[in-house]
């Protein structure tokens, strides 16, 4: 492993190419992975304690938590499009991403000053604004650094490093709570300091991708179409957006799954932050192999398979099995494999479909479609939990996910049949 800023820098410095799974992965990808690792330690420290902090500590209802979880995932989704378009027009993807990282760091400090559920919600909305700003420019920097046939592996490397942070974050939160009983403020303070470190690393070690060469006037006699209209003319991107939205509507947030596990196990609050550790460990181990598998077998197939694994986690929670270690291991393993097969794989599937000058905008459009669907899904799941209880809500969500998977698979098969 190494911390260079570009493949050209490696060559100029006579640095040998990495061996093994990191072979030919540009330094930009690796540096962004380290930034994401540090930032995810910060973010997951907060995320790990948030469900119990809000529902047990501040008395938030399941319906209100569903609204907040949806807000956490999708309320600032439209800002992704704005951030993506600004990054493409200015060719300053690193600056836009850095602004998002800095905003999230400020929000970690702001959590120390708020004490009511909806003031916390406002701070989290601002934090998600930062995530909305940074995600598409960061993914565009990755996508533009590698050729189309290596997109899955590059995103797998990044997501593996990112998930290492997701693994360490809950452990850090657990350690802080172990030392300081009910020490939520201590968790937020440490999280803020780590987030600032991530911003500094981005500024020092990530290099901006070069701007695309301008198209000669003779090659483009007609005025270019607006960005959104241009993207809507890409049938592959339209299909991906529709697929991500349909499946996202029935994708249950991991916070809800952890709460359901905690209820089944009657787990104490001190050990609750350890549940995401199992998911992150599986994600960390599987991200790169699954990314390489997606390059070989097809990214759409792996993406659909990931949602089938999430369905398996829901069915396992619904099954009349004893509440013990096998249940926990099964649910967390399936959830980790779900993230490995969907997160980076979706971006890898979209990258080669998009022109370089609109890469960030296109990825942002896809992320927006998915985030808005998950926002609606969290609201619906929280409402179903409030009205009918957690078991029936989970059953309805599992049924909806099964039907949406079948619909997407059938529509994909019909398109393949027409093209053959």
Tab-separated table of C-alpha atoms in Angstrom:
chain	number	residue	atom	x	y	z
A	1	UNK	CA	0.000	0.000	0.000
A	2	UNK	CA	1.137	3.526	-0.643
A	3	UNK	CA	-0.083	7.092	-0.331
A	4	UNK	CA	0.590	8.735	-3.670
A	5	UNK	CA	-1.722	11.097	-5.446
A	6	UNK	CA	-1.735	9.768	-8.968
A	7	UNK	CA	-0.406	6.989	-11.124
A	8	UNK	CA	1.771	9.550	-12.907
A	9	UNK	CA	3.311	10.547	-9.597
A	10	UNK	CA	4.099	6.902	-8.897
A	11	UNK	CA	5.858	6.509	-12.236
A	12	UNK	CA	7.777	9.784	-11.871
A	13	UNK	CA	8.957	8.713	-8.442
A	14	UNK	CA	9.961	5.224	-9.638
A	15	UNK	CA	7.450	3.710	-7.221
A	16	UNK	CA	6.699	0.078	-8.141
A	17	UNK	CA	3.127	-0.805	-9.031
A	18	UNK	CA	1.169	-2.377	-6.191
A	19	UNK	CA	0.891	-6.144	-6.137
A	20	UNK	CA	-2.149	-8.315	-5.570
A	21	UNK	CA	-5.655	-6.855	-5.335
A	22	UNK	CA	-4.394	-3.246	-5.404
A	23	UNK	CA	-2.487	-3.814	-8.680
A	24	UNK	CA	-2.906	-0.864	-11.052
A	25	UNK	CA	-5.261	0.958	-8.687
A	26	UNK	CA	-4.369	4.665	-8.991
A	27	UNK	CA	-3.182	6.575	-5.971
A	28	UNK	CA	-6.243	8.844	-6.231
A	29	UNK	CA	-8.505	5.867	-5.541
A	30	UNK	CA	-6.409	4.746	-2.596
A	31	UNK	CA	-6.099	8.258	-1.117
A	32	UNK	CA	-9.869	8.776	-1.394
A	33	UNK	CA	-10.314	5.420	0.290
A	34	UNK	CA	-8.200	6.566	3.234
A	35	UNK	CA	-10.169	9.817	3.474
A	36	UNK	CA	-13.393	7.811	3.473
A	37	UNK	CA	-11.955	5.453	6.100
A	38	UNK	CA	-11.235	8.298	8.501
A	39	UNK	CA	-14.539	10.050	7.743
A	40	UNK	CA	-16.490	6.834	8.240
A	41	UNK	CA	-14.907	6.301	11.642
A	42	UNK	CA	-16.335	9.687	12.569
A	43	UNK	CA	-19.731	9.134	10.956
A	44	UNK	CA	-20.268	5.600	12.244
A	45	UNK	CA	-19.427	6.602	15.795
A	46	UNK	CA	-22.528	8.790	15.680
A	47	UNK	CA	-24.644	6.400	13.617
A	48	UNK	CA	-23.929	3.499	15.975
A	49	UNK	CA	-25.416	5.254	19.004
A	50	UNK	CA	-28.060	7.320	17.226
A	51	UNK	CA	-31.051	4.899	17.271
A	52	UNK	CA	-30.894	4.338	21.027
A	53	UNK	CA	-29.965	7.974	21.708
A	54	UNK	CA	-33.071	9.188	19.907
A	55	UNK	CA	-35.606	6.484	20.793
A	56	UNK	CA	-34.476	5.561	24.313
A	57	UNK	CA	-32.696	8.756	25.351
A	58	UNK	CA	-34.883	11.449	23.755
A	59	UNK	CA	-38.140	9.472	23.480
A	60	UNK	CA	-38.628	9.575	19.701
A	61	UNK	CA	-41.427	7.349	18.345
A	62	UNK	CA	-40.840	4.717	15.606
A	63	UNK	CA	-42.774	6.866	13.124
A	64	UNK	CA	-40.665	9.921	13.922
A	65	UNK	CA	-37.502	7.826	13.750
A	66	UNK	CA	-38.613	6.507	10.374
A	67	UNK	CA	-39.005	10.085	9.168
A	68	UNK	CA	-35.563	10.951	10.539
A	69	UNK	CA	-33.976	7.842	9.025
A	70	UNK	CA	-35.509	8.767	5.692
A	71	UNK	CA	-34.239	12.319	6.103
A	72	UNK	CA	-30.826	10.860	6.894
A	73	UNK	CA	-30.861	8.995	3.575
A	74	UNK	CA	-32.791	11.118	1.129
A	75	UNK	CA	-34.078	14.505	2.220
A	76	UNK	CA	-31.066	16.321	0.761
A	77	UNK	CA	-30.983	14.133	-2.350
A	78	UNK	CA	-31.704	16.985	-4.735
A	79	UNK	CA	-28.577	18.739	-3.494
A	80	UNK	CA	-26.590	15.876	-5.012
A	81	UNK	CA	-27.666	17.068	-8.456
A	82	UNK	CA	-26.663	20.636	-7.693
A	83	UNK	CA	-23.298	19.563	-6.301
A	84	UNK	CA	-22.707	17.231	-9.218
A	85	UNK	CA	-23.528	19.893	-11.779
A	86	UNK	CA	-21.275	22.475	-10.074
A	87	UNK	CA	-18.418	19.966	-9.982
A	88	UNK	CA	-18.804	19.141	-13.686
A	89	UNK	CA	-19.102	22.759	-14.815
A	90	UNK	CA	-16.141	23.999	-12.790
A	91	UNK	CA	-14.027	20.807	-13.004
A	92	UNK	CA	-13.402	21.292	-9.260
A	93	UNK	CA	-14.627	17.948	-8.010
A	94	UNK	CA	-12.120	17.887	-5.167
A	95	UNK	CA	-13.230	21.324	-3.931
A	96	UNK	CA	-16.931	20.384	-3.988
A	97	UNK	CA	-16.207	17.098	-2.226
A	98	UNK	CA	-14.033	18.886	0.345
A	99	UNK	CA	-16.840	21.356	1.072
A	100	UNK	CA	-19.124	18.421	1.823
A	101	UNK	CA	-16.601	16.780	4.116
A	102	UNK	CA	-16.016	20.074	5.974
A	103	UNK	CA	-19.756	20.674	6.456
A	104	UNK	CA	-20.181	17.222	7.989
A	105	UNK	CA	-17.295	17.899	10.373
A	106	UNK	CA	-18.971	21.116	11.556
A	107	UNK	CA	-22.220	19.206	12.139
A	108	UNK	CA	-20.473	16.737	14.460
A	109	UNK	CA	-19.551	19.686	16.670
A	110	UNK	CA	-23.104	21.065	16.438
A	111	UNK	CA	-24.503	17.830	17.931
A	112	UNK	CA	-22.992	18.945	21.237
A	113	UNK	CA	-25.289	21.983	21.319
A	114	UNK	CA	-28.673	20.362	20.548
A	115	UNK	CA	-30.833	18.397	22.985
A	116	UNK	CA	-34.279	17.886	21.401
A	117	UNK	CA	-35.200	15.252	18.782
A	118	UNK	CA	-35.970	17.719	16.019
A	119	UNK	CA	-32.988	19.957	16.682
A	120	UNK	CA	-30.889	16.804	16.316
A	121	UNK	CA	-32.818	16.108	13.115
A	122	UNK	CA	-31.921	19.549	11.770
A	123	UNK	CA	-28.225	18.990	12.446
A	124	UNK	CA	-28.378	15.555	10.827
A	125	UNK	CA	-30.083	17.088	7.788
A	126	UNK	CA	-27.170	19.498	7.474
A	127	UNK	CA	-24.762	16.587	7.876
A	128	UNK	CA	-26.538	14.728	5.063
A	129	UNK	CA	-26.241	17.901	3.003
A	130	UNK	CA	-22.488	17.506	3.322
A	131	UNK	CA	-22.724	13.863	2.288
A	132	UNK	CA	-24.931	14.810	-0.645
A	133	UNK	CA	-22.360	17.347	-1.810
A	134	UNK	CA	-19.342	15.061	-1.557
A	135	UNK	CA	-20.519	11.632	-2.695
A	136	UNK	CA	-20.954	12.159	-6.448
A	137	UNK	CA	-17.735	14.234	-6.915
A	138	UNK	CA	-15.785	11.644	-4.936
A	139	UNK	CA	-17.204	8.765	-6.985
A	140	UNK	CA	-16.553	10.699	-10.200
A	141	UNK	CA	-12.895	11.138	-9.190
A	142	UNK	CA	-12.698	7.353	-8.740
A	143	UNK	CA	-14.524	6.567	-11.982
A	144	UNK	CA	-12.375	8.937	-14.041
A	145	UNK	CA	-9.186	7.393	-12.655
A	146	UNK	CA	-9.677	3.892	-14.121
A	147	UNK	CA	-10.745	2.347	-17.453
A	148	UNK	CA	-14.315	0.985	-17.817
A	149	UNK	CA	-13.356	-2.685	-17.410
A	150	UNK	CA	-11.776	-2.001	-13.979
A	151	UNK	CA	-14.535	0.121	-12.444
A	152	UNK	CA	-15.842	-2.630	-10.185
A	153	UNK	CA	-12.409	-3.382	-8.728
A	154	UNK	CA	-11.596	0.288	-8.188
A	155	UNK	CA	-14.866	0.908	-6.358
A	156	UNK	CA	-14.315	-2.339	-4.458
A	157	UNK	CA	-10.935	-1.096	-3.195
A	158	UNK	CA	-12.445	2.249	-2.187
A	159	UNK	CA	-15.457	0.661	-0.487
A	160	UNK	CA	-13.210	-1.793	1.362
A	161	UNK	CA	-11.198	1.078	2.830
A	162	UNK	CA	-14.382	3.034	3.492
A	163	UNK	CA	-15.844	0.037	5.298
A	164	UNK	CA	-12.739	-0.343	7.440
A	165	UNK	CA	-13.793	2.997	8.893
A	166	UNK	CA	-17.347	1.730	9.308
A	167	UNK	CA	-15.868	-1.200	11.243
A	168	UNK	CA	-13.711	0.963	13.502
A	169	UNK	CA	-16.340	3.660	14.147
A	170	UNK	CA	-18.768	1.556	16.215
A	171	UNK	CA	-15.827	0.042	18.106
A	172	UNK	CA	-14.641	3.551	18.950
A	173	UNK	CA	-18.148	4.513	20.089
A	174	UNK	CA	-18.344	1.351	22.189
A	175	UNK	CA	-15.012	2.190	23.809
A	176	UNK	CA	-16.075	5.748	24.600
A	177	UNK	CA	-19.397	4.599	26.096
A	178	UNK	CA	-17.612	1.900	28.074
A	179	UNK	CA	-15.411	4.519	29.718
A	180	UNK	CA	-18.072	7.255	30.001
A	181	UNK	CA	-21.486	5.842	30.912
A	182	UNK	CA	-24.201	7.608	28.854
A	183	UNK	CA	-21.323	9.555	27.334
A	184	UNK	CA	-23.028	10.582	24.115
A	185	UNK	CA	-21.361	14.001	24.278
A	186	UNK	CA	-17.953	12.330	24.466
A	187	UNK	CA	-18.810	10.271	21.370
A	188	UNK	CA	-19.785	13.425	19.449
A	189	UNK	CA	-16.578	15.239	20.532
A	190	UNK	CA	-14.242	12.447	19.394
A	191	UNK	CA	-16.247	12.084	16.174
A	192	UNK	CA	-15.769	15.770	15.370
A	193	UNK	CA	-11.991	15.613	15.841
A	194	UNK	CA	-11.695	12.603	13.535
A	195	UNK	CA	-13.875	14.285	10.886
A	196	UNK	CA	-11.516	17.275	10.833
A	197	UNK	CA	-8.602	14.896	10.226
A	198	UNK	CA	-10.433	13.524	7.164
A	199	UNK	CA	-10.760	17.013	5.680
A	200	UNK	CA	-7.029	17.641	6.186
A	201	UNK	CA	-6.147	14.339	4.473
A	202	UNK	CA	-8.328	15.192	1.484
A	203	UNK	CA	-6.604	18.545	1.065
A	204	UNK	CA	-3.118	17.042	1.298
A	205	UNK	CA	-3.301	13.742	-0.556
A	206	UNK	CA	-6.089	13.795	-3.192
A	207	UNK	CA	-5.309	15.241	-6.613
A	208	UNK	CA	-7.993	16.692	-8.903
A	209	UNK	CA	-8.740	14.731	-12.061
A	210	UNK	CA	-7.669	16.609	-15.219
A	211	UNK	CA	-10.400	18.518	-17.046
A	212	UNK	CA	-11.579	16.876	-20.296
A	213	UNK	CA	-10.175	18.342	-23.498
A	214	UNK	CA	-12.545	20.839	-25.151
A	215	UNK	CA	-14.442	19.562	-28.186
A	216	UNK	CA	-13.427	21.373	-31.405
A	217	UNK	CA	-16.082	23.666	-32.807
A	218	UNK	CA	-16.191	21.779	-36.125
A	219	UNK	CA	-17.057	18.558	-34.326
A	220	UNK	CA	-20.077	20.074	-32.564
A	221	UNK	CA	-21.977	22.315	-35.009
A	222	UNK	CA	-25.137	22.186	-32.899
A	223	UNK	CA	-25.476	23.800	-29.493
A	224	UNK	CA	-25.078	21.226	-26.713
A	225	UNK	CA	-28.190	20.058	-24.908
A	226	UNK	CA	-28.649	20.936	-21.216
A	227	UNK	CA	-27.028	18.381	-18.913
A	228	UNK	CA	-30.225	16.812	-17.576
A	229	UNK	CA	-31.724	16.372	-21.036
A	230	UNK	CA	-28.485	14.850	-22.258
A	231	UNK	CA	-28.482	12.353	-19.401
A	232	UNK	CA	-32.138	11.464	-19.923
A	233	UNK	CA	-31.277	10.439	-23.462
A	234	UNK	CA	-29.026	7.671	-22.127
A	235	UNK	CA	-31.268	4.559	-21.926
A	236	UNK	CA	-28.783	2.670	-19.758
A	237	UNK	CA	-28.813	5.389	-17.108
A	238	UNK	CA	-32.620	5.597	-17.193
A	239	UNK	CA	-32.880	1.868	-16.545
A	240	UNK	CA	-30.384	2.027	-13.702
A	241	UNK	CA	-32.225	4.933	-12.050
A	242	UNK	CA	-35.545	3.084	-12.308
A	243	UNK	CA	-34.051	-0.125	-10.928
A	244	UNK	CA	-32.387	1.653	-8.005
A	245	UNK	CA	-35.593	3.554	-7.184
A	246	UNK	CA	-37.908	0.521	-7.332
A	247	UNK	CA	-35.645	-1.561	-5.105
A	248	UNK	CA	-34.784	1.377	-2.843
A	249	UNK	CA	-38.448	1.838	-1.942
A	250	UNK	CA	-38.374	-1.489	-0.072
A	251	UNK	CA	-34.801	-1.342	1.225
A	252	UNK	CA	-35.039	-1.325	5.011
A	253	UNK	CA	-32.436	0.871	6.667
A	254	UNK	CA	-29.858	-0.989	8.733
A	255	UNK	CA	-30.765	1.101	11.791
A	256	UNK	CA	-34.227	-0.490	11.798
A	257	UNK	CA	-32.731	-3.970	11.402
A	258	UNK	CA	-30.389	-3.344	14.338
A	259	UNK	CA	-33.326	-2.178	16.465
A	260	UNK	CA	-35.252	-5.337	15.547
A	261	UNK	CA	-32.243	-7.467	16.492
A	262	UNK	CA	-31.829	-5.570	19.749
A	263	UNK	CA	-35.466	-6.291	20.629
A	264	UNK	CA	-35.159	-9.985	19.770
A	265	UNK	CA	-31.977	-10.322	21.855
A	266	UNK	CA	-32.964	-7.913	24.657
A	267	UNK	CA	-29.512	-6.413	24.149
A	268	UNK	CA	-28.284	-3.730	26.540
A	269	UNK	CA	-27.596	-0.234	25.244
A	270	UNK	CA	-23.850	-0.522	25.935
A	271	UNK	CA	-23.504	-3.378	23.429
A	272	UNK	CA	-25.795	-1.938	20.756
A	273	UNK	CA	-22.943	-0.130	18.896
A	274	UNK	CA	-21.299	-3.509	18.277
A	275	UNK	CA	-24.043	-4.666	15.885
A	276	UNK	CA	-22.791	-2.522	12.963
A	277	UNK	CA	-19.306	-3.953	13.517
A	278	UNK	CA	-20.395	-7.362	12.238
A	279	UNK	CA	-21.958	-5.851	9.134
A	280	UNK	CA	-18.891	-3.722	8.460
A	281	UNK	CA	-16.526	-6.686	8.908
A	282	UNK	CA	-18.362	-8.718	6.268
A	283	UNK	CA	-18.571	-5.695	3.961
A	284	UNK	CA	-14.834	-5.083	4.389
A	285	UNK	CA	-13.931	-8.662	3.476
A	286	UNK	CA	-16.372	-8.918	0.579
A	287	UNK	CA	-16.181	-5.476	-1.092
A	288	UNK	CA	-13.180	-6.122	-3.329
A	289	UNK	CA	-14.006	-9.754	-4.292
A	290	UNK	CA	-17.597	-8.823	-5.056
A	291	UNK	CA	-16.457	-5.809	-7.097
A	292	UNK	CA	-14.198	-8.027	-9.181
A	293	UNK	CA	-17.012	-10.565	-9.532
A	294	UNK	CA	-19.296	-7.803	-10.807
A	295	UNK	CA	-16.720	-6.893	-13.476
A	296	UNK	CA	-16.812	-10.497	-14.691
A	297	UNK	CA	-20.427	-11.617	-14.287
A	298	UNK	CA	-22.214	-8.316	-14.844
A	299	UNK	CA	-22.848	-5.491	-12.410
A	300	UNK	CA	-26.630	-5.579	-12.787
A	301	UNK	CA	-26.786	-9.261	-11.814
A	302	UNK	CA	-24.655	-8.699	-8.731
A	303	UNK	CA	-26.730	-5.634	-7.767
A	304	UNK	CA	-29.961	-7.643	-7.918
A	305	UNK	CA	-28.306	-10.502	-6.043
A	306	UNK	CA	-27.385	-8.103	-3.271
A	307	UNK	CA	-31.027	-7.179	-2.753
A	308	UNK	CA	-31.905	-10.878	-2.651
A	309	UNK	CA	-29.436	-11.165	0.247
A	310	UNK	CA	-31.179	-8.296	2.047
A	311	UNK	CA	-34.460	-10.149	1.568
A	312	UNK	CA	-32.806	-13.169	3.172
A	313	UNK	CA	-31.850	-11.068	6.211
A	314	UNK	CA	-35.461	-9.914	6.592
A	315	UNK	CA	-36.802	-13.463	6.298
A	316	UNK	CA	-34.285	-14.679	8.875
A	317	UNK	CA	-35.513	-12.054	11.331
A	318	UNK	CA	-39.075	-13.167	10.667
A	319	UNK	CA	-38.282	-16.862	11.059
A	320	UNK	CA	-39.093	-18.610	14.374
A	321	UNK	CA	-35.458	-19.283	15.231
A	322	UNK	CA	-33.929	-18.938	18.707
A	323	UNK	CA	-32.566	-15.513	19.579
A	324	UNK	CA	-28.877	-16.187	19.822
A	325	UNK	CA	-25.519	-16.010	18.120
A	326	UNK	CA	-26.583	-17.871	14.902
A	327	UNK	CA	-29.406	-15.383	14.314
A	328	UNK	CA	-27.112	-12.389	14.862
A	329	UNK	CA	-24.350	-13.816	12.684
A	330	UNK	CA	-26.750	-14.685	9.874
A	331	UNK	CA	-28.473	-11.295	9.769
A	332	UNK	CA	-25.253	-9.283	9.992
A	333	UNK	CA	-23.487	-11.443	7.382
A	334	UNK	CA	-26.359	-11.094	4.907
A	335	UNK	CA	-26.544	-7.347	5.527
A	336	UNK	CA	-22.794	-6.930	4.974
A	337	UNK	CA	-22.940	-8.918	1.726
A	338	UNK	CA	-25.888	-6.788	0.615
A	339	UNK	CA	-23.817	-3.623	0.934
A	340	UNK	CA	-20.813	-5.219	-0.773
A	341	UNK	CA	-22.982	-6.219	-3.752
A	342	UNK	CA	-24.832	-2.914	-4.146
A	343	UNK	CA	-22.971	0.185	-2.950
A	344	UNK	CA	-19.905	0.429	-5.173
A	345	UNK	CA	-21.345	-1.947	-7.793
A	346	UNK	CA	-24.113	0.506	-8.701
A	347	UNK	CA	-21.608	3.325	-9.252
A	348	UNK	CA	-19.370	0.990	-11.264
A	349	UNK	CA	-22.323	0.080	-13.472
A	350	UNK	CA	-23.157	3.727	-14.144
A	351	UNK	CA	-19.651	5.125	-14.696
A	352	UNK	CA	-18.951	3.693	-18.177
A	353	UNK	CA	-22.377	4.853	-19.406
A	354	UNK	CA	-21.607	8.511	-18.734
A	355	UNK	CA	-19.442	10.966	-20.683
A	356	UNK	CA	-16.502	12.337	-18.691
A	357	UNK	CA	-17.807	15.919	-18.753
A	358	UNK	CA	-21.109	14.805	-17.167
A	359	UNK	CA	-19.806	11.963	-15.003
A	360	UNK	CA	-20.479	13.666	-11.673
A	361	UNK	CA	-23.948	14.893	-12.681
A	362	UNK	CA	-24.945	11.448	-13.923
A	363	UNK	CA	-23.777	9.680	-10.773
A	364	UNK	CA	-25.569	12.317	-8.695
A	365	UNK	CA	-28.806	11.720	-10.651
A	366	UNK	CA	-28.589	7.997	-9.937
A	367	UNK	CA	-27.846	8.578	-6.257
A	368	UNK	CA	-30.755	11.011	-6.057
A	369	UNK	CA	-33.217	8.481	-7.495
A	370	UNK	CA	-32.076	5.864	-5.001
A	371	UNK	CA	-31.982	8.259	-2.031
A	372	UNK	CA	-35.479	9.629	-2.647
A	373	UNK	CA	-36.865	6.100	-2.882
A	374	UNK	CA	-35.171	5.097	0.364
A	375	UNK	CA	-36.481	8.254	2.011
A	376	UNK	CA	-40.032	7.240	1.091
A	377	UNK	CA	-39.334	3.651	2.160
A	378	UNK	CA	-38.144	4.697	5.621
A	379	UNK	CA	-41.242	6.821	6.124
A	380	UNK	CA	-43.492	3.920	5.109
A	381	UNK	CA	-41.653	1.429	7.308
A	382	UNK	CA	-41.773	3.739	10.328
A	383	UNK	CA	-45.492	4.304	9.792
A	384	UNK	CA	-46.141	0.550	9.439
A	385	UNK	CA	-44.170	-0.136	12.645
A	386	UNK	CA	-46.231	2.483	14.511
A	387	UNK	CA	-49.569	1.186	13.195
A	388	UNK	CA	-49.090	-2.595	13.163
A	389	UNK	CA	-45.919	-3.358	15.100
A	390	UNK	CA	-42.386	-4.277	14.003
A	391	UNK	CA	-43.130	-7.849	12.913
A	392	UNK	CA	-45.895	-7.026	10.471
A	393	UNK	CA	-43.977	-3.998	9.169
A	394	UNK	CA	-40.986	-6.221	8.427
A	395	UNK	CA	-43.208	-8.778	6.697
A	396	UNK	CA	-44.754	-6.123	4.467
A	397	UNK	CA	-41.329	-4.728	3.568
A	398	UNK	CA	-40.011	-8.208	2.731
A	399	UNK	CA	-43.026	-8.882	0.527
A	400	UNK	CA	-42.573	-5.585	-1.284
A	401	UNK	CA	-38.871	-6.265	-1.840
A	402	UNK	CA	-39.629	-9.724	-3.249
A	403	UNK	CA	-42.205	-8.341	-5.697
A	404	UNK	CA	-39.924	-5.487	-6.789
A	405	UNK	CA	-37.036	-7.924	-7.371
A	406	UNK	CA	-39.273	-10.119	-9.491
A	407	UNK	CA	-40.522	-7.133	-11.501
A	408	UNK	CA	-37.011	-5.816	-12.174
A	409	UNK	CA	-35.707	-9.267	-13.117
A	410	UNK	CA	-38.609	-9.910	-15.530
A	411	UNK	CA	-38.272	-6.501	-17.193
A	412	UNK	CA	-34.532	-7.042	-17.615
A	413	UNK	CA	-35.135	-10.444	-19.172
A	414	UNK	CA	-37.615	-9.017	-21.654
A	415	UNK	CA	-35.155	-6.325	-22.758
A	416	UNK	CA	-32.460	-8.956	-23.221
A	417	UNK	CA	-34.850	-11.067	-25.292
A	418	UNK	CA	-35.755	-8.128	-27.553
A	419	UNK	CA	-32.092	-7.243	-28.127
A	420	UNK	CA	-31.107	-10.822	-29.044
